[in-house]
Coordinates of C-alpha atoms and ligand atoms in Angstrom, one line a residue:
M1 CA -13.4 -53.3 15.4
K2 CA -10.1 -52.9 17.2
L3 CA -7.8 -50.5 15.5
K4 CA -4.3 -51.6 15.1
I5 CA -1.5 -49.0 15.5
L6 CA 1.1 -49.3 12.7
E7 CA 4.4 -47.6 12.4
L8 CA 4.5 -45.6 9.2
D9 CA 7.1 -46.4 6.6
T10 CA 9.8 -43.8 5.7
L11 CA 8.4 -42.9 2.4
T12 CA 5.0 -42.0 4.0
I13 CA 6.7 -40.1 6.8
N14 CA 8.7 -38.1 4.3
K15 CA 5.6 -37.3 2.2
I16 CA 3.8 -36.1 5.3
A17 CA 6.8 -33.9 6.3
A18 CA 7.0 -32.6 2.7
G19 CA 3.5 -31.2 3.2
E20 CA 4.9 -28.8 5.7
V21 CA 8.1 -27.8 4.1
I22 CA 7.2 -27.9 0.4
E23 CA 4.0 -26.0 -0.2
R24 CA 4.6 -24.9 -3.8
P25 CA 7.3 -24.6 -6.4
A26 CA 8.7 -21.4 -4.7
S27 CA 9.4 -23.5 -1.5
V28 CA 11.5 -25.9 -3.6
V29 CA 13.5 -23.0 -5.0
K30 CA 14.0 -21.5 -1.6
E31 CA 15.2 -24.7 0.0
L32 CA 17.6 -25.5 -2.9
V33 CA 19.0 -22.0 -3.2
E34 CA 19.5 -21.9 0.6
N35 CA 21.5 -25.2 0.3
S36 CA 23.6 -23.6 -2.4
L37 CA 24.3 -20.6 -0.2
D38 CA 25.2 -22.8 2.7
A39 CA 27.6 -24.6 0.4
Q40 CA 29.4 -21.2 -0.1
S41 CA 28.5 -20.8 -3.8
D42 CA 29.0 -17.3 -5.3
Q43 CA 27.1 -18.0 -8.5
I44 CA 23.6 -19.5 -8.5
T45 CA 21.6 -20.1 -11.6
I46 CA 17.9 -20.9 -11.5
N47 CA 15.9 -22.1 -14.5
I48 CA 12.2 -22.5 -14.2
H49 CA 9.7 -23.9 -16.6
E50 CA 5.9 -23.5 -16.4
G51 CA 6.0 -21.7 -13.1
G52 CA 8.1 -24.6 -11.6
K53 CA 5.3 -27.1 -12.2
S54 CA 7.3 -29.0 -14.9
L55 CA 10.9 -28.1 -14.0
I56 CA 13.1 -26.4 -11.4
E57 CA 16.8 -26.4 -12.0
I58 CA 19.3 -24.9 -9.6
I59 CA 23.0 -24.8 -10.5
D60 CA 25.6 -23.7 -8.1
N61 CA 29.4 -23.5 -7.9
G62 CA 29.6 -24.4 -4.2
M63 CA 31.6 -27.0 -2.4
G64 CA 29.5 -29.9 -3.8
M65 CA 29.0 -33.4 -2.3
N66 CA 31.0 -36.6 -2.6
P67 CA 29.1 -39.7 -3.7
E68 CA 28.4 -41.0 -0.1
D69 CA 27.1 -37.6 1.1
A70 CA 24.9 -37.2 -2.0
I71 CA 23.1 -40.4 -1.1
L72 CA 22.9 -39.4 2.5
S73 CA 21.6 -36.0 1.6
I74 CA 18.2 -37.2 0.4
K75 CA 17.5 -39.1 3.6
R76 CA 15.5 -37.4 6.4
H77 CA 17.4 -35.8 9.3
T78 CA 20.7 -35.9 7.6
T79 CA 22.6 -32.7 7.7
S80 CA 26.2 -31.4 7.7
K81 CA 25.1 -28.2 9.4
I82 CA 24.5 -29.2 13.0
T83 CA 25.6 -32.1 15.1
N84 CA 23.5 -31.9 18.2
A85 CA 20.6 -30.0 19.8
D86 CA 22.9 -27.5 21.4
D87 CA 23.9 -26.3 18.0
L88 CA 20.2 -25.3 17.5
F89 CA 20.8 -22.3 19.7
S90 CA 23.6 -20.9 17.6
I91 CA 22.7 -21.3 14.0
Y92 CA 24.7 -19.5 11.3
S93 CA 23.7 -21.7 8.3
L94 CA 20.3 -21.3 6.5
G95 CA 19.6 -25.0 6.8
F96 CA 19.8 -27.2 9.9
R97 CA 16.9 -29.6 10.0
G98 CA 18.2 -32.1 7.3
E99 CA 14.7 -32.2 6.0
A100 CA 14.5 -30.2 2.8
L101 CA 16.0 -32.6 0.2
A102 CA 14.2 -35.6 1.7
S103 CA 10.9 -33.7 1.4
I104 CA 11.5 -32.6 -2.2
V105 CA 12.6 -36.0 -3.4
S106 CA 9.5 -37.6 -1.9
V107 CA 7.1 -35.5 -4.0
A108 CA 8.9 -35.1 -7.3
Q109 CA 11.3 -36.7 -9.8
V110 CA 14.8 -35.5 -8.9
E111 CA 18.3 -35.6 -10.5
I112 CA 21.3 -34.6 -8.5
F113 CA 24.7 -33.9 -10.1
S114 CA 27.5 -33.0 -7.7
R115 CA 31.3 -32.9 -7.4
T116 CA 33.6 -31.6 -4.7
K117 CA 36.9 -30.0 -5.8
E118 CA 38.8 -32.9 -4.1
N119 CA 37.1 -35.4 -6.4
E120 CA 38.1 -35.8 -10.0
I121 CA 34.8 -37.4 -10.9
G122 CA 31.3 -36.4 -9.8
T123 CA 28.2 -38.3 -8.9
H124 CA 24.7 -38.5 -10.4
I125 CA 21.8 -39.8 -8.5
S126 CA 18.3 -40.2 -9.7
V127 CA 15.3 -40.3 -7.2
E128 CA 11.7 -40.7 -7.8
G129 CA 9.0 -40.3 -5.2
G130 CA 11.7 -40.8 -2.5
K131 CA 13.1 -44.0 -4.1
L132 CA 16.7 -44.1 -5.3
I133 CA 16.5 -45.2 -8.9
F134 CA 20.3 -45.2 -9.6
N135 CA 23.6 -43.5 -8.6
K136 CA 26.5 -43.4 -10.9
N137 CA 29.8 -41.6 -11.6
I138 CA 29.6 -38.7 -14.0
S139 CA 31.9 -36.0 -15.2
T140 CA 30.4 -32.7 -13.9
P141 CA 31.8 -29.3 -12.8
V142 CA 32.6 -28.6 -9.1
G143 CA 29.4 -27.7 -7.4
T144 CA 25.9 -29.0 -7.5
R145 CA 23.1 -29.1 -10.0
I146 CA 19.7 -30.3 -8.9
V147 CA 16.8 -30.8 -11.3
V148 CA 13.3 -31.2 -9.9
K149 CA 10.7 -32.4 -12.4
N150 CA 6.9 -32.7 -12.1
L151 CA 6.5 -31.5 -8.6
F152 CA 3.7 -33.2 -6.7
Y153 CA 3.3 -35.7 -9.5
N154 CA 2.5 -38.3 -6.8
V155 CA 0.4 -35.9 -4.6
P156 CA -2.5 -35.0 -7.0
V157 CA -4.3 -33.0 -4.3
R158 CA -1.3 -30.7 -4.0
R159 CA -0.7 -30.5 -7.7
N160 CA -4.3 -29.4 -8.3
F161 CA -4.0 -26.8 -5.7
L162 CA -1.1 -25.0 -7.5
K163 CA -2.1 -21.6 -8.8
T164 CA -1.6 -20.2 -12.2
I165 CA 1.9 -20.1 -13.8
S166 CA 2.0 -16.4 -13.3
T167 CA 1.2 -16.7 -9.6
E168 CA 3.8 -19.4 -9.1
I169 CA 6.5 -17.5 -10.9
N170 CA 5.6 -14.4 -8.9
H171 CA 6.2 -16.3 -5.7
I172 CA 9.5 -17.8 -7.0
T173 CA 10.8 -14.4 -8.1
E174 CA 9.9 -12.9 -4.7
F175 CA 11.8 -15.7 -2.9
V176 CA 14.8 -15.3 -5.2
T177 CA 14.8 -11.5 -4.8
R178 CA 14.9 -12.0 -1.0
L179 CA 17.7 -14.6 -1.2
A180 CA 19.7 -12.5 -3.6
L181 CA 19.4 -9.5 -1.4
S182 CA 20.4 -11.6 1.6
Q183 CA 23.8 -12.3 0.0
P184 CA 25.0 -9.3 -2.0
D185 CA 28.3 -11.1 -2.7
V186 CA 26.6 -13.9 -4.6
A187 CA 25.6 -13.5 -8.2
F188 CA 22.1 -14.7 -9.1
S189 CA 20.3 -15.4 -12.3
L190 CA 16.7 -16.5 -12.7
K191 CA 15.1 -17.5 -15.9
H192 CA 11.5 -18.5 -16.7
N193 CA 10.9 -20.5 -19.9
G194 CA 14.3 -19.3 -21.1
K195 CA 13.5 -15.6 -20.5
D196 CA 15.6 -13.5 -18.0
I197 CA 13.6 -12.6 -15.0
L198 CA 16.2 -11.4 -12.5
T199 CA 19.9 -11.0 -12.7
A200 CA 21.8 -9.8 -9.7
P201 CA 25.5 -9.4 -10.1
K202 CA 28.0 -10.0 -7.4
G203 CA 28.9 -6.8 -5.7
D204 CA 27.8 -4.3 -3.1
L205 CA 24.3 -4.0 -1.9
L206 CA 23.4 -0.8 -3.8
A207 CA 24.6 -2.4 -7.0
Q208 CA 22.2 -5.3 -6.3
I209 CA 19.3 -3.0 -5.4
T210 CA 19.9 -1.2 -8.7
A211 CA 20.1 -4.4 -10.7
I212 CA 17.0 -5.8 -9.1
F213 CA 14.8 -2.8 -8.5
G214 CA 16.0 -0.3 -11.0
E215 CA 17.5 3.2 -10.8
Q216 CA 14.4 4.9 -9.5
I217 CA 14.4 3.1 -6.2
A218 CA 18.2 2.9 -5.9
K219 CA 18.4 6.7 -6.2
G220 CA 15.9 7.1 -3.4
C221 CA 18.0 5.0 -1.0
I222 CA 19.5 6.4 2.2
A223 CA 22.3 4.5 3.8
L224 CA 22.0 3.4 7.4
D225 CA 24.7 2.0 9.7
K226 CA 24.6 1.6 13.4
D227 CA 26.5 -0.5 15.8
E228 CA 25.6 -0.9 19.5
D229 CA 27.3 -3.5 21.7
N230 CA 27.2 -6.5 19.5
Y231 CA 24.0 -5.4 17.7
K232 CA 24.6 -4.2 14.2
I233 CA 22.2 -2.8 11.7
K234 CA 23.0 -1.6 8.2
G235 CA 21.5 -1.3 4.8
F236 CA 19.3 1.2 3.1
I237 CA 16.0 2.9 3.7
T238 CA 14.2 5.1 1.2
K239 CA 12.8 8.5 1.2
P240 CA 9.3 8.7 2.6
E241 CA 7.8 9.6 -0.8
F242 CA 8.5 6.0 -1.9
S243 CA 6.0 4.6 0.7
R244 CA 3.8 1.8 -0.4
K245 CA 0.4 0.6 0.7
S246 CA 1.6 -2.9 1.5
K247 CA 4.4 -4.4 3.5
D248 CA 5.7 -6.1 0.4
Y249 CA 8.7 -3.9 0.1
L250 CA 10.1 -4.4 3.6
Y251 CA 13.2 -6.5 3.0
T252 CA 14.5 -7.4 6.4
F253 CA 17.3 -9.8 7.2
V254 CA 18.5 -11.2 10.4
N255 CA 22.0 -12.8 10.4
M256 CA 21.7 -13.0 6.6
R257 CA 18.3 -14.8 6.7
S258 CA 15.3 -13.1 5.0
I259 CA 12.6 -12.9 7.6
S260 CA 9.4 -11.0 8.4
N261 CA 9.1 -9.8 11.9
K262 CA 6.6 -7.4 13.5
T263 CA 9.1 -5.9 15.9
I264 CA 11.2 -4.9 13.0
S265 CA 8.4 -3.5 10.9
D266 CA 6.8 -1.6 13.8
A267 CA 10.1 -0.1 14.8
T268 CA 10.8 1.0 11.3
S269 CA 7.4 2.7 11.0
R270 CA 8.0 4.4 14.2
G271 CA 11.4 5.6 13.0
Y272 CA 9.7 7.3 10.0
G273 CA 7.4 9.1 12.4
T274 CA 4.7 11.1 10.6
S275 CA 6.7 11.4 7.4
I276 CA 4.8 8.4 6.1
P277 CA 1.0 8.4 6.5
H278 CA -0.4 5.8 8.9
G279 CA -1.1 2.5 7.2
R280 CA 1.6 3.0 4.6
F281 CA 5.1 1.4 4.6
P282 CA 8.5 2.4 3.4
I283 CA 10.8 0.5 1.1
I284 CA 13.6 -0.8 3.2
F285 CA 16.6 -3.1 3.0
L286 CA 17.7 -3.7 6.5
Y287 CA 20.3 -6.1 7.7
L288 CA 20.6 -7.0 11.4
T289 CA 23.5 -8.9 12.8
L290 CA 22.8 -10.2 16.3
P291 CA 24.5 -12.8 18.4
A292 CA 23.1 -16.1 17.1
E293 CA 22.1 -17.3 20.6
E294 CA 19.7 -14.3 20.9
V295 CA 17.7 -15.2 17.8
D296 CA 15.4 -18.2 17.6
V297 CA 15.0 -19.3 14.0
N298 CA 13.3 -22.6 14.9
V299 CA 9.9 -21.1 15.2
H300 CA 8.2 -21.9 11.9
P301 CA 8.7 -24.8 9.4
T302 CA 9.7 -22.4 6.7
K303 CA 12.0 -20.4 9.0
R304 CA 10.5 -17.2 7.8
E305 CA 9.8 -16.0 11.3
V306 CA 12.3 -15.4 14.1
R307 CA 12.0 -14.6 17.8
F308 CA 14.4 -12.2 19.6
S309 CA 15.3 -12.8 23.2
K310 CA 15.9 -9.0 23.6
E311 CA 13.0 -7.6 21.6
S312 CA 13.0 -4.1 23.1
K313 CA 16.7 -3.7 22.3
V314 CA 16.1 -4.7 18.7
Y315 CA 13.1 -2.3 18.5
S316 CA 14.9 0.7 19.9
L317 CA 18.0 0.1 17.8
I318 CA 16.0 0.0 14.6
E319 CA 13.8 3.0 15.5
S320 CA 16.8 5.2 16.3
A321 CA 18.9 4.0 13.3
V322 CA 16.0 4.8 10.9
R323 CA 15.3 8.1 12.5
Q324 CA 18.9 9.2 12.5
A325 CA 19.4 8.1 8.9
L326 CA 16.4 10.2 7.8
E327 CA 17.5 13.2 9.8
K328 CA 21.0 13.0 8.4
S329 CA 19.6 13.1 4.9
G330 CA 18.0 16.4 5.8
L331 CA 14.5 15.4 6.7
E332 CA 12.7 16.7 9.7
I333 CA 11.0 13.8 11.5
F334 CA 8.1 14.2 13.9
E335 CA 7.3 11.4 16.2
R336 CA 4.0 9.7 15.7
T337 CA 2.1 10.0 18.9
L338 CA -1.2 8.3 19.5
E339 CA -2.9 11.7 19.1
T340 CA -1.5 12.5 15.7
R341 CA -2.2 9.0 14.5
F342 CA -5.9 9.3 15.2
K343 CA -6.5 12.9 14.7
P344 CA -9.0 13.3 11.8
T345 CA -7.8 15.3 8.9
T346 CA -9.4 18.7 8.3
L347 CA -11.1 17.2 5.3
T348 CA -12.7 14.5 7.4
N349 CA -13.9 17.1 9.8
I350 CA -15.5 19.1 7.2
G351 CA -17.3 16.2 5.9
K352 CA -18.7 15.2 9.2
L353 CA -21.0 18.0 9.7
K354 CA -22.6 16.9 12.9
T355 CA -26.1 16.4 14.0
K356 CA -27.2 17.8 17.3
S357 CA -26.7 14.6 19.1
D358 CA -23.0 14.1 18.5
T359 CA -22.0 17.7 19.2
S360 CA -20.5 16.7 22.5
K361 CA -18.6 13.7 21.2
R362 CA -16.2 15.4 18.9
T363 CA -12.8 14.9 20.4
T364 CA -10.6 17.2 18.4
P365 CA -12.5 20.2 17.2
T366 CA -10.7 22.5 14.9
S367 CA -11.5 26.2 15.3
T368 CA -13.4 26.3 12.0
I369 CA -15.6 23.4 13.0
A370 CA -16.3 24.8 16.4
K371 CA -17.7 28.0 14.9
Q372 CA -20.0 26.3 12.4
P373 CA -23.7 27.1 13.1
K374 CA -25.6 24.1 14.2
F375 CA -27.2 22.8 10.9
Q376 CA -29.3 19.8 11.1
I377 CA -30.3 17.2 8.7
I378 CA -34.0 17.5 8.7
K379 CA -35.6 14.5 7.2
S380 CA -34.6 11.0 6.3
K381 CA -32.9 10.6 2.9
E382 CA -35.9 8.9 1.3
Q383 CA -38.3 11.7 2.3
R384 CA -35.9 14.3 1.0
I385 CA -35.4 12.7 -2.4
D386 CA -39.2 12.6 -3.0
S387 CA -39.8 16.0 -1.6
F388 CA -37.9 17.9 -4.1
L389 CA -36.9 15.9 -7.2
P390 CA -39.2 16.3 -10.1
S391 CA -40.9 12.9 -10.6
S392 CA -39.3 12.5 -14.0
M393 CA -35.9 12.5 -12.3
T394 CA -36.2 9.7 -9.9
G395 CA -34.1 6.8 -11.1
V396 CA -31.9 8.9 -13.3
S397 CA -28.5 7.3 -13.0
D398 CA -26.1 9.4 -14.9
L399 CA -25.6 13.0 -15.9
D400 CA -28.7 13.6 -17.9
K401 CA -28.7 17.1 -19.3
T402 CA -32.4 17.6 -19.7
A403 CA -33.1 16.4 -16.2
Q404 CA -30.5 18.7 -14.8
Q405 CA -32.3 21.7 -16.3
K406 CA -35.5 20.8 -14.6
V407 CA -34.1 21.2 -11.2
G408 CA -34.4 24.8 -10.2
I409 CA -31.2 25.7 -8.4
K410 CA -29.9 29.1 -7.6
V411 CA -26.5 29.3 -6.0
L412 CA -26.5 32.2 -3.5
G413 CA -22.9 32.0 -2.6
I414 CA -20.0 29.9 -1.3
I415 CA -19.0 30.0 2.4
K416 CA -15.3 29.7 3.2
D417 CA -14.7 28.5 -0.4
T418 CA -16.0 25.2 0.9
Y419 CA -19.8 25.1 1.3
I420 CA -22.1 26.0 -1.6
V421 CA -25.3 27.7 -0.4
A422 CA -28.2 27.3 -2.9
E423 CA -31.9 28.0 -3.0
T424 CA -34.1 25.2 -4.4
E425 CA -37.7 24.2 -4.4
A426 CA -36.9 21.9 -1.5
G427 CA -35.3 24.5 0.7
L428 CA -31.9 25.9 1.3
F429 CA -29.1 23.6 0.2
L430 CA -25.8 23.5 1.9
S431 CA -23.3 21.4 0.0
D432 CA -19.7 20.4 0.6
Q433 CA -18.1 21.2 -2.7
H434 CA -15.4 18.5 -2.4
A435 CA -17.8 15.7 -1.4
A436 CA -20.2 16.8 -4.1
H437 CA -17.5 16.8 -6.9
E438 CA -16.1 13.5 -5.6
K439 CA -19.5 11.9 -5.9
V440 CA -20.1 13.1 -9.4
N441 CA -16.6 11.9 -10.5
Y442 CA -17.2 8.6 -8.9
E443 CA -20.5 7.9 -10.5
R444 CA -19.2 9.1 -13.9
Y445 CA -16.3 6.6 -13.8
I446 CA -18.5 3.7 -12.5
N447 CA -20.8 4.3 -15.5
Q448 CA -18.0 4.3 -18.0
L449 CA -16.7 1.1 -16.4
K450 CA -20.1 -0.5 -16.7
N451 CA -20.3 0.4 -20.3
K452 CA -16.8 -0.8 -20.8
R453 CA -15.8 2.5 -22.3
V454 CA -13.5 4.4 -20.0
N455 CA -12.5 7.8 -21.4
V456 CA -8.8 8.0 -21.2
Q457 CA -6.5 11.0 -21.2
Q458 CA -2.9 11.0 -22.5
L459 CA -0.6 12.1 -19.7
L460 CA 1.3 15.3 -20.4
A461 CA 4.3 13.7 -18.7
P462 CA 4.1 9.9 -18.7
V463 CA 5.1 8.4 -15.4
N464 CA 7.8 5.8 -15.0
I465 CA 7.1 3.2 -12.3
A466 CA 9.7 0.8 -11.0
L467 CA 8.3 -2.6 -10.2
K468 CA 9.8 -5.5 -8.3
P469 CA 11.0 -8.4 -10.4
S470 CA 8.1 -10.5 -9.1
E471 CA 5.6 -7.9 -10.1
F472 CA 7.3 -7.4 -13.4
A473 CA 7.2 -11.2 -14.0
S474 CA 3.4 -11.1 -14.0
F475 CA 3.2 -7.7 -15.8
E476 CA 1.2 -8.9 -18.8
E477 CA -1.6 -9.9 -16.4
I478 CA -1.5 -6.5 -14.7
R479 CA -1.3 -4.6 -18.0
E480 CA -4.4 -6.4 -19.3
N481 CA -6.4 -5.5 -16.3
M482 CA -5.1 -2.0 -15.9
G483 CA -6.4 -1.4 -19.5
L484 CA -9.9 -2.3 -18.5
F485 CA -9.8 0.5 -15.9
G486 CA -8.4 3.1 -18.3
F487 CA -4.7 2.9 -17.6
E488 CA -2.4 2.4 -20.6
I489 CA 1.0 1.1 -19.7
D490 CA 4.0 -0.1 -21.6
V491 CA 7.3 -1.8 -20.7
F492 CA 9.9 0.9 -20.4
G493 CA 13.1 -0.8 -19.3
K494 CA 14.3 -3.3 -16.9
N495 CA 11.6 -3.8 -14.3
E496 CA 10.2 -0.5 -15.3
I497 CA 6.9 0.4 -16.8
I498 CA 5.6 3.6 -18.2
L499 CA 2.1 4.9 -17.6
R500 CA 0.9 6.8 -20.7
S501 CA -2.7 7.5 -20.1
I502 CA -5.2 7.5 -17.2
P503 CA -9.0 7.7 -17.0
S504 CA -9.8 11.3 -18.0
I505 CA -11.7 11.9 -14.8
M506 CA -8.3 11.9 -13.1
G507 CA -7.1 14.9 -15.1
V508 CA -3.9 15.2 -17.0
S509 CA -1.3 14.3 -14.4
I510 CA -0.6 11.7 -11.7
D511 CA 2.2 11.3 -9.3
F512 CA 4.0 8.0 -9.2
T513 CA 3.0 7.0 -5.7
I514 CA -0.6 7.1 -6.6
A515 CA 0.1 5.3 -9.8
K516 CA 1.8 2.6 -7.9
D517 CA -1.0 2.3 -5.4
I518 CA -3.5 1.9 -8.2
I519 CA -1.3 -0.8 -9.8
D520 CA -1.1 -2.5 -6.4
I521 CA -4.9 -2.4 -5.9
I522 CA -5.5 -3.9 -9.4
K523 CA -2.7 -6.5 -8.8
E524 CA -4.2 -7.6 -5.5
N525 CA -7.6 -8.1 -7.1
V526 CA -6.7 -9.7 -10.4
S527 CA -8.6 -12.8 -9.7
E528 CA -11.7 -10.9 -8.7
I529 CA -11.6 -9.0 -11.9
K530 CA -11.0 -12.1 -13.9
N531 CA -14.2 -13.7 -12.5
N532 CA -16.0 -11.2 -14.7
L533 CA -18.1 -9.8 -11.9
Q534 CA -20.3 -6.8 -12.4
V535 CA -18.5 -3.5 -11.6
E536 CA -20.8 -3.0 -8.6
D537 CA -19.8 -6.4 -7.2
L538 CA -16.1 -5.6 -7.2
K539 CA -15.3 -5.0 -3.6
F540 CA -12.1 -3.1 -4.2
I541 CA -13.6 -0.6 -6.7
K542 CA -14.5 1.9 -4.1
D543 CA -10.9 2.0 -2.8
L544 CA -9.6 2.4 -6.3
V545 CA -12.1 5.1 -7.4
S546 CA -11.9 7.0 -4.2
I547 CA -8.1 7.3 -4.5
F548 CA -8.5 9.3 -7.7
A549 CA -12.0 10.6 -7.4
C550 CA -11.0 12.1 -4.1
R551 CA -7.7 13.6 -5.2
R552 CA -8.9 14.9 -8.5
S553 CA -12.0 16.6 -7.1
I554 CA -12.4 20.2 -6.1
K555 CA -11.0 20.6 -2.6
A556 CA -12.4 22.5 0.3
G557 CA -10.8 25.9 0.0
D558 CA -10.6 25.9 -3.8
K559 CA -12.2 28.9 -5.3
I560 CA -14.9 28.0 -7.8
A561 CA -17.2 30.2 -9.8
I562 CA -21.0 30.4 -9.0
E563 CA -21.8 28.9 -12.4
Q564 CA -19.4 26.0 -11.7
A565 CA -21.1 25.5 -8.4
E566 CA -24.4 25.5 -10.1
T567 CA -23.4 22.9 -12.7
L568 CA -21.9 20.8 -9.9
L569 CA -25.1 20.7 -7.9
K570 CA -27.2 20.0 -11.0
N571 CA -24.9 17.1 -11.9
L572 CA -25.0 15.8 -8.4
L573 CA -28.8 15.9 -8.2
S574 CA -29.1 14.0 -11.4
L575 CA -27.6 11.0 -9.8
K576 CA -29.5 8.2 -8.3
E577 CA -28.2 8.7 -4.8
P578 CA -26.8 12.2 -4.6
F579 CA -26.8 12.6 -0.8
T580 CA -23.7 10.7 0.2
C581 CA -20.2 10.7 -1.2
P582 CA -18.3 7.4 -1.9
H583 CA -16.9 7.6 1.6
G584 CA -20.4 7.7 3.1
R585 CA -20.2 11.4 4.1
P586 CA -23.1 13.7 3.3
T587 CA -22.8 15.8 0.2
I588 CA -25.9 18.0 0.8
I589 CA -27.7 19.2 3.9
I590 CA -31.1 20.6 3.3
L591 CA -32.7 23.2 5.5
N592 CA -36.3 23.0 4.4
E593 CA -38.9 25.6 4.9
D594 CA -40.5 23.9 7.9
Y595 CA -37.2 23.8 9.7
I596 CA -36.3 27.4 9.0
E597 CA -39.7 28.4 10.2
E598 CA -39.2 26.4 13.3
L599 CA -35.9 28.1 13.9
F600 CA -37.6 31.4 13.7
K601 CA -40.3 30.2 15.9
R602 CA -42.8 30.8 13.1
D603 CA -44.4 27.3 13.5
Y604 CA -47.7 28.8 14.6
R605 CA -49.8 27.1 11.9
Ligands
ATP1 N1 23.8 -27.5 -3.1 C1 24.5 -28.3 -2.2 N2 25.8 -28.3 -2.1 C2 26.5 -29.0 -1.2 N3 25.8 -29.7 -0.3 C3 24.5 -29.8 -0.3 C4 23.7 -29.1 -1.3 N4 22.4 -29.3 -1.0 C5 22.4 -30.2 0.0 N5 23.6 -30.5 0.5 C6 23.9 -31.3 1.6 O1 22.8 -32.1 1.9 C7 22.4 -32.0 3.2 C8 20.9 -32.1 3.3 O2 20.3 -31.0 2.8 P1 18.9 -30.5 3.3 O3 18.5 -29.3 2.6 O4 18.0 -31.7 3.2 O5 19.1 -30.3 4.8 P2 19.8 -29.0 5.5 O6 20.1 -28.0 4.6 O7 20.9 -29.6 6.3 O8 18.6 -28.6 6.5 P3 17.2 -28.0 6.1 O9 16.2 -29.1 6.1 O10 16.9 -27.1 7.3 O11 17.3 -27.3 4.8 C9 23.0 -30.7 3.7 O12 23.2 -30.6 5.1 C10 24.2 -30.6 2.9 O13 25.3 -31.3 3.5
MG2 MG1 18.7 -27.2 3.3

């Protein structure tokens, strides 16, 4: 059969294009709000119903459109923002493709109401699946109101792909947050099902940050302002203790456009030096103003990425501006060199007691490590377990009191307040007190989770945590899941929650950075938790538990009593797999009789 090539009709072409530009309700919000900003509005109201699946309404007080322009606006490649390809190289408006409205109207039912201040009477056009249903005169305020109903009603595949209402509103709120921050002199209001989600007044940037993120983050802000031959950077960074485990709090803008860019995030991290641990990110609100011809915004269909023609100049400007602002605020910043980045912490060194074979490979020996006698793990794990555990104990999974008593352990002493030395039937035990305690705490918590009965502890001082509006919008979902893990939280104020109790294995206090990390981990894994998997199957659980099992546990260097050490070892040995901590490091090294005899060359038998 000979295939015939056909030219696609406009509706089909627009529907295909919409697939690129309009991915989900948040993309509609973004495109429409950007249009409102381009139309010089200073008040933008956004009403959403059902995560944007049933209704998205944007009302602005911008310059509006006259009836002819309103009809043109829904056609593809119609724009008032550029006139030719040369303009593409110096773009100051947010839109320029003339594609957004055409895409939106092709996949939804849309009403547009608009009036310019020169016109007494406004216009109302109604479009469905790209087809103009009617246009008529109407009395309407100056500005534009666009109502988008039943998004993807004619693209069932897309509609079915939409996520839960909570996920969609989360995305919308994040977009609106970014757009609001991009224009501090525009007032924003976002409502979901009639409820206020975000209100950002017109004003200066700090006022907006306070309104959107709350006092806590606003108080941690450090101003930054630098100007170097036509390259300007200003905004706020925050104190290092506000660091987060994800890049979600990097708010970066180039020529008033919210973008994400690796050069900017890398340069910022470098500016913070070692004040923020590797792999964590600060909260920043950075505004770069560069000559438009040195920024390529036409890189990605959603315009979220940009390319700089002078990348290294941008990098060094940001790095030095961040560094200077931190230093001006009284912080001493040390540059992150490759060496500091990869140097293992003392704790890691202690855990990695080496076997003979890797002695030579250690790259950064600390003096304590270098002086350690050469202990050796004698036998394979399996052999060791069988060789000393009373048969009644194999398979014991939790802290079984009677089983503990059966293990004959005598603690002889503790070396350097770090290693417990004990005598047992199986030989001489050398145990890392931190790794041992961490393992015990870890197993205890996992067991409580399995039994769905996590012991909780009221915090002596409840912790307030500022959330972003997008996180706050899906707070109920987070709260429910936090509860399962032993964290009790309540709403405290605008975008703020209060943590009242924590799993008792975490002790009686928690600092807010750790609390925030825990919330982030749970938030990122909500869907996994919802699938009702077994605790052992939850991939993130190790991360979660090791955050607090590790911090809460006895540290190397902590003084503990002999009796405490004895209880700790007994508790450890009553576990199914006592020999490795949750991070995979050994908890106990056994010097059995054979080996000791061998060391003393008594192996004459
Ligand atoms: N809220 C609004 N107020 C005034 N004019 C508007 C508004 N929304 C759209 N327009 C007009 O409609 C035109 C088409 O909008 P559309 O979003 O489709 O394209 P664009 O903004 O020019 O480019 P892009 O596809 O990159 O967004 C705009 O160029 C503008 O003239
Ligand atoms: Mg546009």
